[in-house]
Amino acid sequence: MWYLFKVMSFILTLGTAHGAFRYKRSVNPEANMNIRQIISYWGYPDEEYNVVTEDGYILGLYRIPYGKTKIGKNSGNI
């Protein structure tokens, strides 16, 4: 009886481990992208600006100047 329990436990463990690796998880394509890559991935144009603050920090700012379908400058600044 003890032998049967060991064999069944082994089979269940092996089956569970096999099932866990059987299906590959889909990975979000944005997971390893930076902000510029994400903006381009979704089809938007982008602009990058570096701003130096009064206390010496350099900030990277990103702007989407217009939508996917409009080509040209935005009529109104926000």
PDB file of C-alpha atoms in Angstrom:
ATOM      1  CA  MET A   1       0.000   0.000   0.000  1.00  0.00           C
ATOM      2  CA  TRP A   2       2.829   2.400   0.879  1.00  0.00           C
ATOM      3  CA  TYR A   3       4.481   1.614  -2.461  1.00  0.00           C
ATOM      4  CA  LEU A   4       1.268   2.506  -4.328  1.00  0.00           C
ATOM      5  CA  PHE A   5       1.093   5.836  -2.479  1.00  0.00           C
ATOM      6  CA  LYS A   6       4.681   6.678  -3.486  1.00  0.00           C
ATOM      7  CA  VAL A   7       4.075   5.771  -7.128  1.00  0.00           C
ATOM      8  CA  MET A   8       0.846   7.810  -7.305  1.00  0.00           C
ATOM      9  CA  SER A   9       2.532  10.801  -5.650  1.00  0.00           C
ATOM     10  CA  PHE A  10       5.386  10.622  -8.147  1.00  0.00           C
ATOM     11  CA  ILE A  11       2.996  10.412 -11.105  1.00  0.00           C
ATOM     12  CA  LEU A  12       0.935  13.359  -9.860  1.00  0.00           C
ATOM     13  CA  THR A  13       4.053  15.445  -9.254  1.00  0.00           C
ATOM     14  CA  LEU A  14       5.442  14.614 -12.669  1.00  0.00           C
ATOM     15  CA  GLY A  15       2.125  15.399 -14.363  1.00  0.00           C
ATOM     16  CA  THR A  16       1.795  18.736 -12.583  1.00  0.00           C
ATOM     17  CA  ALA A  17       5.345  19.756 -13.468  1.00  0.00           C
ATOM     18  CA  HIS A  18       4.833  18.754 -17.084  1.00  0.00           C
ATOM     19  CA  GLY A  19       1.611  20.759 -17.291  1.00  0.00           C
ATOM     20  CA  ALA A  20       3.255  23.843 -15.813  1.00  0.00           C
ATOM     21  CA  PHE A  21       5.835  23.997 -18.609  1.00  0.00           C
ATOM     22  CA  ARG A  22       3.508  22.945 -21.374  1.00  0.00           C
ATOM     23  CA  TYR A  23       1.872  26.299 -22.008  1.00  0.00           C
ATOM     24  CA  LYS A  24       4.071  29.286 -22.678  1.00  0.00           C
ATOM     25  CA  ARG A  25       2.884  32.535 -21.127  1.00  0.00           C
ATOM     26  CA  SER A  26       2.421  35.466 -23.439  1.00  0.00           C
ATOM     27  CA  VAL A  27       4.698  38.337 -22.480  1.00  0.00           C
ATOM     28  CA  ASN A  28       3.531  41.932 -22.699  1.00  0.00           C
ATOM     29  CA  PRO A  29       5.585  43.504 -25.535  1.00  0.00           C
ATOM     30  CA  GLU A  30       5.852  46.755 -23.533  1.00  0.00           C
ATOM     31  CA  ALA A  31       7.465  45.034 -20.544  1.00  0.00           C
ATOM     32  CA  ASN A  32      11.060  45.747 -21.607  1.00  0.00           C
ATOM     33  CA  MET A  33      10.527  49.020 -23.499  1.00  0.00           C
ATOM     34  CA  ASN A  34      11.439  52.539 -22.442  1.00  0.00           C
ATOM     35  CA  ILE A  35       8.932  55.401 -22.809  1.00  0.00           C
ATOM     36  CA  ARG A  36      10.058  56.417 -26.310  1.00  0.00           C
ATOM     37  CA  GLN A  37       9.718  52.848 -27.554  1.00  0.00           C
ATOM     38  CA  ILE A  38       6.234  52.543 -26.039  1.00  0.00           C
ATOM     39  CA  ILE A  39       5.107  55.795 -27.675  1.00  0.00           C
ATOM     40  CA  SER A  40       6.454  54.636 -31.060  1.00  0.00           C
ATOM     41  CA  TYR A  41       4.973  51.162 -30.579  1.00  0.00           C
ATOM     42  CA  TRP A  42       1.493  52.691 -30.359  1.00  0.00           C
ATOM     43  CA  GLY A  43       2.108  54.864 -33.434  1.00  0.00           C
ATOM     44  CA  TYR A  44       2.455  58.287 -31.838  1.00  0.00           C
ATOM     45  CA  PRO A  45       5.171  60.841 -32.619  1.00  0.00           C
ATOM     46  CA  ASP A  46       7.301  62.010 -29.719  1.00  0.00           C
ATOM     47  CA  GLU A  47       9.602  64.837 -28.757  1.00  0.00           C
ATOM     48  CA  GLU A  48      12.296  64.685 -26.080  1.00  0.00           C
ATOM     49  CA  TYR A  49      13.492  67.630 -24.022  1.00  0.00           C
ATOM     50  CA  ASN A  50      16.187  67.867 -21.346  1.00  0.00           C
ATOM     51  CA  VAL A  51      15.516  70.477 -18.670  1.00  0.00           C
ATOM     52  CA  VAL A  52      18.028  71.555 -16.024  1.00  0.00           C
ATOM     53  CA  THR A  53      16.398  72.645 -12.769  1.00  0.00           C
ATOM     54  CA  GLU A  54      17.686  75.408 -10.501  1.00  0.00           C
ATOM     55  CA  ASP A  55      19.261  72.865  -8.167  1.00  0.00           C
ATOM     56  CA  GLY A  56      21.123  71.100 -10.988  1.00  0.00           C
ATOM     57  CA  TYR A  57      18.923  68.097 -11.726  1.00  0.00           C
ATOM     58  CA  ILE A  58      18.542  67.142 -15.372  1.00  0.00           C
ATOM     59  CA  LEU A  59      15.024  66.012 -16.210  1.00  0.00           C
ATOM     60  CA  GLY A  60      14.083  64.186 -19.383  1.00  0.00           C
ATOM     61  CA  LEU A  61      10.655  65.288 -20.613  1.00  0.00           C
ATOM     62  CA  TYR A  62       8.713  63.531 -23.351  1.00  0.00           C
ATOM     63  CA  ARG A  63       5.899  65.103 -25.327  1.00  0.00           C
ATOM     64  CA  ILE A  64       3.409  63.718 -27.820  1.00  0.00           C
ATOM     65  CA  PRO A  65       2.853  66.743 -30.092  1.00  0.00           C
ATOM     66  CA  TYR A  66      -0.156  65.406 -32.021  1.00  0.00           C
ATOM     67  CA  GLY A  67      -2.234  62.278 -32.453  1.00  0.00           C
ATOM     68  CA  LYS A  68      -1.716  59.264 -34.679  1.00  0.00           C
ATOM     69  CA  THR A  69      -3.740  60.561 -37.609  1.00  0.00           C
ATOM     70  CA  LYS A  70      -2.887  64.269 -37.611  1.00  0.00           C
ATOM     71  CA  ILE A  71       0.314  65.136 -39.432  1.00  0.00           C
ATOM     72  CA  GLY A  72       1.702  68.517 -38.482  1.00  0.00           C
ATOM     73  CA  LYS A  73       1.716  70.804 -35.509  1.00  0.00           C
ATOM     74  CA  ASN A  74      -0.993  70.925 -32.897  1.00  0.00           C
ATOM     75  CA  SER A  75      -3.324  73.884 -33.366  1.00  0.00           C
ATOM     76  CA  GLY A  76      -3.423  74.653 -29.648  1.00  0.00           C
ATOM     77  CA  ASN A  77      -0.852  74.045 -26.952  1.00  0.00           C
ATOM     78  CA  ILE A  78      -1.989  72.448 -23.743  1.00  0.00           C
TER      79      ILE A  78
END
